[in-house]
Short mmCIF file of C-alpha atoms and ligand atoms in Angstrom, two decimals:
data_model
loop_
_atom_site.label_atom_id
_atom_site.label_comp_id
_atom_site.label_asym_id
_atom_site.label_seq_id
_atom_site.Cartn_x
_atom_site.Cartn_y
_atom_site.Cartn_z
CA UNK A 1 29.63 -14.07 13.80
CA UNK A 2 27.79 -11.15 15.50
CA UNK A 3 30.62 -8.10 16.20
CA UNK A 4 32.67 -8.32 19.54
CA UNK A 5 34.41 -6.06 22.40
CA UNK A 6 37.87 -7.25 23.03
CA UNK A 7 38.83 -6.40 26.15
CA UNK A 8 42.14 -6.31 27.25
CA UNK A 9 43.71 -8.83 29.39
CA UNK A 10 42.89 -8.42 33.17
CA UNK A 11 40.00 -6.01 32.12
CA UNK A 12 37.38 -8.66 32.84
CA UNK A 13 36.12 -8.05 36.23
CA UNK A 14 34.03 -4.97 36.52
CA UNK A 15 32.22 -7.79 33.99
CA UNK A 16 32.10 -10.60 35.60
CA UNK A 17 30.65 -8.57 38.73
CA UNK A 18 27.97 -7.55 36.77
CA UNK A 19 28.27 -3.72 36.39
CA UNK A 20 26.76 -2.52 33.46
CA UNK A 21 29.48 -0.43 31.58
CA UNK A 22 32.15 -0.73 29.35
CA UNK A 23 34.65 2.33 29.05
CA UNK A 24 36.99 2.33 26.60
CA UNK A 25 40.03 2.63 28.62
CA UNK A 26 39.07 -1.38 28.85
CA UNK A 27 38.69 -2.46 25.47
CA UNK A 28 41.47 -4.20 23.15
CA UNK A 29 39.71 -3.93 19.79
CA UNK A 30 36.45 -4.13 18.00
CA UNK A 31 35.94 -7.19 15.52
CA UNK A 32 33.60 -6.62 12.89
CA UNK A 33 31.60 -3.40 12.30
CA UNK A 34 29.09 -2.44 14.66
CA UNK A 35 26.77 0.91 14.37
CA UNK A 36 25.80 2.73 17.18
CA UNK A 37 23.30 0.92 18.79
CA UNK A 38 24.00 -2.15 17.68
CA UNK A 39 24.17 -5.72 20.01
CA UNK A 40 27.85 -6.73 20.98
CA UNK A 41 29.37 -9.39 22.22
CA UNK A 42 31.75 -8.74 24.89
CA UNK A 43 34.52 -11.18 25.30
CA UNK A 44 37.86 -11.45 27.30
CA UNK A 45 40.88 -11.05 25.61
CA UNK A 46 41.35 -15.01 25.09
CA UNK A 47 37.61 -15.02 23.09
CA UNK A 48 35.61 -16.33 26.19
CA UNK A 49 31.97 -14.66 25.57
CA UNK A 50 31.27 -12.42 28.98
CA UNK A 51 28.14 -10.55 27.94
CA UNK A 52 25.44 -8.90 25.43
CA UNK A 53 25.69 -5.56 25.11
CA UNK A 54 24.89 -2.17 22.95
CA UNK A 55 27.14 -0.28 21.47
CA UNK A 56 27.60 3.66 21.15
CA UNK A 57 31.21 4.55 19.52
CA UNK A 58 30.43 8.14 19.97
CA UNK A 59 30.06 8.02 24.06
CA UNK A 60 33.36 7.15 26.75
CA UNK A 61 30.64 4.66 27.85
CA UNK A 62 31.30 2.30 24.88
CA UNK A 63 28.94 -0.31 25.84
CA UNK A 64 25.93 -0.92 28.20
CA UNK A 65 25.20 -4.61 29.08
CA UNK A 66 22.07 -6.64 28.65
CA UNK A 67 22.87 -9.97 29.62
CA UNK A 68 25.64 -11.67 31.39
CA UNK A 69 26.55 -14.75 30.87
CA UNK A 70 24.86 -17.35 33.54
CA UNK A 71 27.55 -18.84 34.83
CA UNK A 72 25.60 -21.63 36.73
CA UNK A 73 22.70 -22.55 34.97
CA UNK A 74 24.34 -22.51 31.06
CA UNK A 75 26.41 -20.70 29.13
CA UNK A 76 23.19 -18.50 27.45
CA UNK A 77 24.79 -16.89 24.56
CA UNK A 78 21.36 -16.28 22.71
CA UNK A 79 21.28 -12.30 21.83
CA UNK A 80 18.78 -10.41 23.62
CA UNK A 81 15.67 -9.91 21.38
CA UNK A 82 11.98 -8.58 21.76
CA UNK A 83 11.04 -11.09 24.60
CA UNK A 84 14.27 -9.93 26.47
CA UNK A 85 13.06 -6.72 26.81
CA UNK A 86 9.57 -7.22 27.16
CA UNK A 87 10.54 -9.97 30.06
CA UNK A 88 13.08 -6.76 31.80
CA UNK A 89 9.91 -4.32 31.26
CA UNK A 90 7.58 -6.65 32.82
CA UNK A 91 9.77 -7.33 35.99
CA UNK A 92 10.09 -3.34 35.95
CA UNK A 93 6.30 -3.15 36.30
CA UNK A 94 6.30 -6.11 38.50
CA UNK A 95 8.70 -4.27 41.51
CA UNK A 96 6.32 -1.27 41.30
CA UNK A 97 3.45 -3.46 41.30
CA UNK A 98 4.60 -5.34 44.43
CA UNK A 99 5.52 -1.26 46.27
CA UNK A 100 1.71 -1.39 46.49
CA UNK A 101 1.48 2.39 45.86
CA UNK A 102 -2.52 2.15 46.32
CA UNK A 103 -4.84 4.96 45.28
CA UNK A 104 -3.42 7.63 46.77
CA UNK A 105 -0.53 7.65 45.05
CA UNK A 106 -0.52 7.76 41.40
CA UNK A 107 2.88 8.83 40.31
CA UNK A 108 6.00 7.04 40.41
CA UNK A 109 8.81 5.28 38.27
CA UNK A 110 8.36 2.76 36.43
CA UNK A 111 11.63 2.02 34.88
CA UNK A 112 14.88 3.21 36.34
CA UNK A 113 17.40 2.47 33.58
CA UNK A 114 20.69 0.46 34.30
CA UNK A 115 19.48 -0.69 37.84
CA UNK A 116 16.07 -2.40 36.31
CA UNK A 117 18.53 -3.98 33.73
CA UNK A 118 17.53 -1.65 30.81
CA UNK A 119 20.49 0.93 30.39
CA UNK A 120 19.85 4.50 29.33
CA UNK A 121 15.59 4.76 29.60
CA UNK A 122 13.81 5.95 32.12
CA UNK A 123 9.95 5.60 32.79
CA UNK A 124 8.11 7.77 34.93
CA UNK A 125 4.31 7.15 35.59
CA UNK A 126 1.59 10.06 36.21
CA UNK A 127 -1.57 8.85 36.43
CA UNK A 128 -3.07 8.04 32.69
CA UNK A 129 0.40 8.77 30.95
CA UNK A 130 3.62 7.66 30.66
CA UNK A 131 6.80 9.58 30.24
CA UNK A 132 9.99 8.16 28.79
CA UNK A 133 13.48 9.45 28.54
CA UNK A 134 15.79 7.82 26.22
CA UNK A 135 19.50 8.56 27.30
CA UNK A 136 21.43 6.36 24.57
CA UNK A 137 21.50 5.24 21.21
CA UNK A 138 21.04 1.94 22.02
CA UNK A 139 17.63 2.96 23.43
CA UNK A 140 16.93 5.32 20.69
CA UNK A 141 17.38 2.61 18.28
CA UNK A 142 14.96 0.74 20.18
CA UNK A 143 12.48 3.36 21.03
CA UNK A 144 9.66 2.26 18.83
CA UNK A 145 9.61 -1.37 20.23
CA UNK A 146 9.89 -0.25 23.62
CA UNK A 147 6.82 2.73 22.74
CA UNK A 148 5.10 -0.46 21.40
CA UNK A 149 5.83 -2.79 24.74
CA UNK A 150 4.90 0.14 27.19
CA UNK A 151 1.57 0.30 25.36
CA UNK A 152 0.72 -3.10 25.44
CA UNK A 153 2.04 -3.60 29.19
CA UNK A 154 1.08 -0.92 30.84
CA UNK A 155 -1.88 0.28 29.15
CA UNK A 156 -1.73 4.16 29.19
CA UNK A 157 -3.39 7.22 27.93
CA UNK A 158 -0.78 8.44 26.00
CA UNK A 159 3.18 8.35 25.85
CA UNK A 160 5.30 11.63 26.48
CA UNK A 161 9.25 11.85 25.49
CA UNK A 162 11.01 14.21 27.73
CA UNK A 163 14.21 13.29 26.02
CA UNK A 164 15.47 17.03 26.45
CA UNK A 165 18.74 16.08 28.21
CA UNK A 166 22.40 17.35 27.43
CA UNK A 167 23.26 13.60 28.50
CA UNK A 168 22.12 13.16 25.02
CA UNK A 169 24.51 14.96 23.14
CA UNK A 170 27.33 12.41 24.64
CA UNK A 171 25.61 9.78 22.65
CA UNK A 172 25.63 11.45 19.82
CA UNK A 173 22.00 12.36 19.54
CA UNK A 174 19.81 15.07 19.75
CA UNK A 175 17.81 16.57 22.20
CA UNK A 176 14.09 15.64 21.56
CA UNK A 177 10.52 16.01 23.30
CA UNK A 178 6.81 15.59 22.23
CA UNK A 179 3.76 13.26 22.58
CA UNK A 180 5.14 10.10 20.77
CA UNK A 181 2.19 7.99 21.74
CA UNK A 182 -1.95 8.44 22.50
CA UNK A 183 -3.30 11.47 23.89
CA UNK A 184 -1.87 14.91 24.67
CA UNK A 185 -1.88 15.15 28.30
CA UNK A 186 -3.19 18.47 30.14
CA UNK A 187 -1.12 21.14 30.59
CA UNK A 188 -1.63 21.18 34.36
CA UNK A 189 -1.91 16.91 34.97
CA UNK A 190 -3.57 16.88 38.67
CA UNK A 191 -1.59 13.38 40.23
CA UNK A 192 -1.79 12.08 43.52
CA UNK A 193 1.43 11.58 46.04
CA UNK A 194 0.14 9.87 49.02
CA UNK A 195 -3.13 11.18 49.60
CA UNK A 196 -1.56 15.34 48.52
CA UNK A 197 -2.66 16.19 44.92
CA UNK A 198 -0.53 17.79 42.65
CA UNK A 199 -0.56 19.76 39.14
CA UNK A 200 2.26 17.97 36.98
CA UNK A 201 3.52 19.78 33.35
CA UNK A 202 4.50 16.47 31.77
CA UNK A 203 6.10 18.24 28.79
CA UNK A 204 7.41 21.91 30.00
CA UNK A 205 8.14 20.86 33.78
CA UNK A 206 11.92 19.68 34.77
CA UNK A 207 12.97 15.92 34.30
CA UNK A 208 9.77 14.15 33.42
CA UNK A 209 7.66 16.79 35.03
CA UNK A 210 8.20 16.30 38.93
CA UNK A 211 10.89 14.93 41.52
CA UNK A 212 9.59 11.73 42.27
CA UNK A 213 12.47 10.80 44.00
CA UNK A 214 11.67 12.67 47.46
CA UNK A 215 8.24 11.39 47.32
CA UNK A 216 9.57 9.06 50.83
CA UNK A 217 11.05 12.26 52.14
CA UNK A 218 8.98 14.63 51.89
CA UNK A 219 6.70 12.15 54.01
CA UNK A 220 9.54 11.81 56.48
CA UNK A 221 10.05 15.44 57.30
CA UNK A 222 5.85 16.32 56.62
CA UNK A 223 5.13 14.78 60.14
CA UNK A 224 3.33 16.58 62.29
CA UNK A 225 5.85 16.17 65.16
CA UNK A 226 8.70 17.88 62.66
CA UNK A 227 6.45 20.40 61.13
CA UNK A 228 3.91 21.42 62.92
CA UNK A 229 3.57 24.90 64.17
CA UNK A 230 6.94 25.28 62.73
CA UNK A 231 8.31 27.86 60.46
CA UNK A 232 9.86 26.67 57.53
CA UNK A 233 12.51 28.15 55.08
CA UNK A 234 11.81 25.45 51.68
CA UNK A 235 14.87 26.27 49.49
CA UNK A 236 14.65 25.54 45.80
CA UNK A 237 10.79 24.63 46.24
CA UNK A 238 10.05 23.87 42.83
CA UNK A 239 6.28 23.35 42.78
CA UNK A 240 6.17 22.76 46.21
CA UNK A 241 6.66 19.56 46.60
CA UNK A 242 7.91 19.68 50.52
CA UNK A 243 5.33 22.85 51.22
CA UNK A 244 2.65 20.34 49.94
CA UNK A 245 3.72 17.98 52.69
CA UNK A 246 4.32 20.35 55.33
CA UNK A 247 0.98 22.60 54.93
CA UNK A 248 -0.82 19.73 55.13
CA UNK A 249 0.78 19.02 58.76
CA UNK A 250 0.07 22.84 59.95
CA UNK A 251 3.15 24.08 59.57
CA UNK A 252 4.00 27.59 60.23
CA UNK A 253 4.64 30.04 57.63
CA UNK A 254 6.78 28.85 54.71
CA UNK A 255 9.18 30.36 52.70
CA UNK A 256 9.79 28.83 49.01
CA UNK A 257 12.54 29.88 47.33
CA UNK A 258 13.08 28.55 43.59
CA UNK A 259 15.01 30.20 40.39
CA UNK A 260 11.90 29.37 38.22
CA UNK A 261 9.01 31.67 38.43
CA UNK A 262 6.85 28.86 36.78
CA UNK A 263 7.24 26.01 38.93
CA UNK A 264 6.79 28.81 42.17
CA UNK A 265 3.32 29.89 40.33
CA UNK A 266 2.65 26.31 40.60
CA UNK A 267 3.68 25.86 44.17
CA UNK A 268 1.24 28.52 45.03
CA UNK A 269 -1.76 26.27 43.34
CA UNK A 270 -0.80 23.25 44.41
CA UNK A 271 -1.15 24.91 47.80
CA UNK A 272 -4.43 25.78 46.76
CA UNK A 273 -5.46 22.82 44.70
CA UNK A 274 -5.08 21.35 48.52
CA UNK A 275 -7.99 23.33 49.87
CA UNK A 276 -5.65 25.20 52.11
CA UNK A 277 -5.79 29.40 52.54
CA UNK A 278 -1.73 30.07 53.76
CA UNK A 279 -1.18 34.02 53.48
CA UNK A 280 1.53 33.56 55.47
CA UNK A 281 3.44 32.10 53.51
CA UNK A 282 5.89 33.50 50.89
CA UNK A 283 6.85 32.58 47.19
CA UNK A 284 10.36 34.09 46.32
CA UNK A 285 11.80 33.83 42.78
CA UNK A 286 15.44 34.30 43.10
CA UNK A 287 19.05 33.01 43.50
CA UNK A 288 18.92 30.49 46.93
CA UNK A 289 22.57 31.97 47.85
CA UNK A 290 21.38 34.94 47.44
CA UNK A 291 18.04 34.49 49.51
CA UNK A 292 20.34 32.61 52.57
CA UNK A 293 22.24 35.53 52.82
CA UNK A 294 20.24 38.18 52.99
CA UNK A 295 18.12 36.03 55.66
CA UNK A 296 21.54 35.65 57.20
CA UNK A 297 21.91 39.72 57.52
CA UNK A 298 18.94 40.33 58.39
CA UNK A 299 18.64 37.56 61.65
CA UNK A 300 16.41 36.07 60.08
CA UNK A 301 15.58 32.61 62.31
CA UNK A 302 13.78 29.37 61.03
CA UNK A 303 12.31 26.18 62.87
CA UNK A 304 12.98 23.72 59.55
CA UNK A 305 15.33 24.90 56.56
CA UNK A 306 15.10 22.43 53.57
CA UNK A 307 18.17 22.17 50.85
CA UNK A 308 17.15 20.86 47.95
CA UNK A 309 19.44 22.12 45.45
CA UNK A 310 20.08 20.62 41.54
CA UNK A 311 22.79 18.39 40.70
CA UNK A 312 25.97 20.31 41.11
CA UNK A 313 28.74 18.17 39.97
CA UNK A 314 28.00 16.46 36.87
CA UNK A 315 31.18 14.98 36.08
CA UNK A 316 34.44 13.96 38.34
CA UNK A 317 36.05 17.04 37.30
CA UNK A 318 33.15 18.77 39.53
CA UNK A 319 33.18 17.52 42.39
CA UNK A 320 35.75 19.96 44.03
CA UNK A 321 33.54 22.97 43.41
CA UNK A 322 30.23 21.12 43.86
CA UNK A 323 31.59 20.19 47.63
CA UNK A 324 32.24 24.02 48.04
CA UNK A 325 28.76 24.60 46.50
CA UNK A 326 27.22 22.45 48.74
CA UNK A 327 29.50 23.23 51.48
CA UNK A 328 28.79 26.52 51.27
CA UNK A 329 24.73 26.11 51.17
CA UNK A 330 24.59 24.43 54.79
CA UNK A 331 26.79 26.44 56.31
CA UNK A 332 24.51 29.48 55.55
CA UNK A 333 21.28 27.04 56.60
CA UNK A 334 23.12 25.71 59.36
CA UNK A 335 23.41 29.21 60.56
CA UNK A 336 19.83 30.24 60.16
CA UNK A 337 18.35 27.40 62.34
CA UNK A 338 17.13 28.36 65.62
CA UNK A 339 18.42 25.88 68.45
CA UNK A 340 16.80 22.59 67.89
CA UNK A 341 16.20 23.30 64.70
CA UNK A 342 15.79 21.11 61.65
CA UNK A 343 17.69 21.10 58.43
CA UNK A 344 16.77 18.55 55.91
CA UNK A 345 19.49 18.63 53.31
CA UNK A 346 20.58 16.67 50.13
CA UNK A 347 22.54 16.13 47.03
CA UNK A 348 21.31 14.52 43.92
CA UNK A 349 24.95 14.24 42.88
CA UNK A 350 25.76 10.68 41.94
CA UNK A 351 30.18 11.47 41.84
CA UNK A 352 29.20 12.52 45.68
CA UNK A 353 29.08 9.71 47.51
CA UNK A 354 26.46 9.65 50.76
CA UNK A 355 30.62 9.71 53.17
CA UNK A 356 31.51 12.41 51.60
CA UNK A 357 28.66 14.55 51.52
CA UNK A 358 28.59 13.38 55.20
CA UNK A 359 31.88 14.74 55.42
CA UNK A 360 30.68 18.18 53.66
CA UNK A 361 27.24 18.72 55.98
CA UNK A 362 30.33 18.35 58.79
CA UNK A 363 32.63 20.91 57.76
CA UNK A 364 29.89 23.11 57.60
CA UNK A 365 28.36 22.72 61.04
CA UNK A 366 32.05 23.02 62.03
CA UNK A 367 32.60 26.21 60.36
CA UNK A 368 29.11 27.30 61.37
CA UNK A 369 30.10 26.83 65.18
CA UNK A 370 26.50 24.92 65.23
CA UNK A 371 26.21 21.11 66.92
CA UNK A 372 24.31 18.93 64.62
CA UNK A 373 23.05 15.28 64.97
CA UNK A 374 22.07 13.15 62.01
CA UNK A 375 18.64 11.67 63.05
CA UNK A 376 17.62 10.13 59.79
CA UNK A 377 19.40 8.94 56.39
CA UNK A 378 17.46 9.84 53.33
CA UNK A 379 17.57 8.62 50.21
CA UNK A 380 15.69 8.25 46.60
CA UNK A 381 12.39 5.90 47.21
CA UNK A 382 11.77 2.07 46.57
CA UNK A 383 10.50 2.85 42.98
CA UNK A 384 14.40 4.56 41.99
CA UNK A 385 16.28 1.42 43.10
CA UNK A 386 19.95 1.10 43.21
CA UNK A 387 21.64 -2.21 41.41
CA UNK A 388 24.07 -3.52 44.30
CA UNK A 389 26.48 -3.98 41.40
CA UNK A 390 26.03 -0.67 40.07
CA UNK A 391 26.78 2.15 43.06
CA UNK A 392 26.43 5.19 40.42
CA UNK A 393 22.69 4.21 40.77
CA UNK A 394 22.77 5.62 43.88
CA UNK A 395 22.39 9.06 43.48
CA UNK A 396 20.39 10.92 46.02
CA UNK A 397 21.26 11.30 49.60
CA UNK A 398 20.26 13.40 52.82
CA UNK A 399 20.14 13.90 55.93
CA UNK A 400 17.50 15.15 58.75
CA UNK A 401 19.40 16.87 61.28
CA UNK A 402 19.00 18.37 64.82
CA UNK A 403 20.94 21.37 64.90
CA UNK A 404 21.66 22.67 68.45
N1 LIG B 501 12.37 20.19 46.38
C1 LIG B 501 11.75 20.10 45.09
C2 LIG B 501 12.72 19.76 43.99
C3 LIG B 501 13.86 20.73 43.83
S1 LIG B 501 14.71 20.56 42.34
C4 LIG B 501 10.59 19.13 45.15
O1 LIG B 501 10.39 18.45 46.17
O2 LIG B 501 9.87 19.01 44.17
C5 LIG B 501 15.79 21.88 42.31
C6 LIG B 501 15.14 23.24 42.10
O3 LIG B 501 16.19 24.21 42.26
C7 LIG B 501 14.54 23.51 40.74
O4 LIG B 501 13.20 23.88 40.92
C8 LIG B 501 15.33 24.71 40.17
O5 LIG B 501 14.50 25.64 39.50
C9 LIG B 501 15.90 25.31 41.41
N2 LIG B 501 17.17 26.06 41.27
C10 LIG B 501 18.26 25.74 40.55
N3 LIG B 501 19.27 26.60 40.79
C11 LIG B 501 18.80 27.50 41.69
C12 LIG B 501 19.36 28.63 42.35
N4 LIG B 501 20.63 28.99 42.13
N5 LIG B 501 18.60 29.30 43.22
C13 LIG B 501 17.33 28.93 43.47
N6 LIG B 501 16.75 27.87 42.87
C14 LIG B 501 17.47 27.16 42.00
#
């Protein structure tokens, strides 16, 4: 008898609706002796079997599922084992495949954890090489299988771990990085995003070396009829991700403002690396509050400001602040927009929910004295899909506004 979750009575649903976590605010008991990482049964508090799972004592998240029981077909109590998750890797690789990226762009995700049914790892494609995060024990456990299975599935260059998360350290594990498979990549990995080339640090650069997740975005706001001719005010730039877009449409001069000297030295090649000459524009290392305010004193006007801060509010117990944070943010933005302005703005905040940063971009305008009118919804792209039974998969939200 493998080990079992016990969970207690009337605890069952989140289950049986297929979300992926068990807290363990839910759970009777433990039978046997599982080790971090180890497969668990999970089972009502009557015995009936509900779900495969791994196990992590150490984290409030006391067990990610792998498999549900079918409740149609059979009752498939079989463990997961290697075929499991080469068959969930293979589907992973199967959505991206079907995106139909094409040549000109070469960087996306390739697995995105709980909502591709493989809790806690992350995948991220850039060109040649892979680059895996591994978020919980149960992964880490697994990590040289799955090194193995991305390999043999995917075929890359070589295999990069940016496993350098604090998420980590709630697992009980440490923070880790390095070239775990194949070749080394380059420091400065050219990849395409449609058609717009940009240098990627897979092993120094933040997440897994660039935000993938505006890749639709930044497509959204870089046409010509948004950005053209416009001037442009691209807060926390990083490497210059929207500037790319936007140079390439003619914009006006642009501003890029980012706390990391290194990823605005970058910003200014991948300018470059486009073939484009911009003196106009203007690379500012510094504090974005900061930055907004001083524009604010000085009058400073823009045609297009663009928010794009870090996660604020990592945990429930942030979200007041974060709101004020962000609250704070578009109100200066809001008030540096020239009539008929633009302001792209968003929060990668999964505890803030797209309502209530609704709610929060409203306040602002409000306070701001500025009319503004939602034109377009944003969200993370097709490759960083959200698991209808799993809304914390959904974690980053904008909107395009007209701001009169
Ligand atoms: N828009 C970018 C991604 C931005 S990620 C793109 O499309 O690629 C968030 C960025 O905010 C990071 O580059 C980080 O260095 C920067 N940052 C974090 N805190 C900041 C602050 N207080 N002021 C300015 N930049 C900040």
């Amino acid at each position: 008898m493998s080990a079992a979750i016990i969970l207690k009575r009337g605890r069952e649903k989140p289950v049986l609706n297929r979300h992926p976590w068990v807290f363990s605010g839910a759970i009777d008991r433990v039978d046997g002796r599982p080790q971090p990482g180890d497969l668990v049964q999970i089972a009502t508090h009557d015995g009936r079997f509900l779900a495969h799972a791994y196990f992590n004592p150490h984290s409030q998240i006391r067990a990610r599922i792998l498999t549900w029981r079918v409740r149609i077909l059979s009752w498939d109590e079989t463990p997961p084992t290697k075929t499991f998750w080469r068959g969930k890797l293979t589907r992973a690789l199967k959505l991206r495949h079907s995106l139909s990226f094409g040549s000109d762009t070469t960087a996306y995700r390739l697995v995105n954890a709980e909502a591709d049914g493989l809790p806690g790892l992350i995948v991220d494609k850039y060109g040649d090489f892979l680059v895996m995060q591994c978020l919980t024990m149960g992964i880490e456990k697994r990590k040289a299988m799955l090194i193995d299975l991305l390999a043999e599935l995917a075929t890359p260059r070589g295999i990069i771990e940016r496993s350098d998360v604090s998420a980590r350290r709630q697992e009980g594990l440490e923070e880790t990085k390095g070239v775990v498979w194949g070749d080394a990549p380059p420091d400065e990995l050219e990849v395409l995003e449609n058609g717009r080339r940009f240098l990627v640090n897979l092993l120094a650069g933040h997440k897994t070396g660039f935000y993938l997740d505006q890749r639709e975005n930044r497509a959204i706001l870089g046409q010509s009829h948004f950005i053209s001719g416009k001037s442009v005010l691209n807060v926390f730039a990083y490497t210059g991700g929207f500037a790319v877009y936007a140079a390439a449409q003619t914009a006006g001069p642009i501003i890029n403002i980012d706390a990391s000297a290194e990823a605005l030295t970058l910003a200014e090649k991948n300018i470059a690396l486009n073939g484009w000459e911009r003196p106009q524009d203007e690379y500012i290392q510094g504090n974005a509050f900061e930055a907004l305010r001083y524009y604010r004193d000085n009058g400073h006007q823009f045609d297009v400001v663009i928010l794009d801060p870090p996660k604020f509010a990592h945990s429930r117990r942030d979200v007041k602040k974060a709101s004020r944070g962000y609250k704070d943010l578009n109100w200066l933005a809001l008030r540096l927009l020239r009539p008929g302005g633009l302001l792209a703005t968003f929060s990668c905040s999964g505890r803030i929910d797209a309502d209530l940063f609704q709610k929060i971009v409203f306040s602002a305008a409000v306070d701001a004295g500025r009319d503004a009118q939602i034109l377009q919804h944003l969200w993370q792209g097709p490759d960083h899909p959200i698991l209808l039974t799993f809304p914390e998969s959904a974690y980053l939200k904008g909107f395009l506004c007209r701001v009169w």
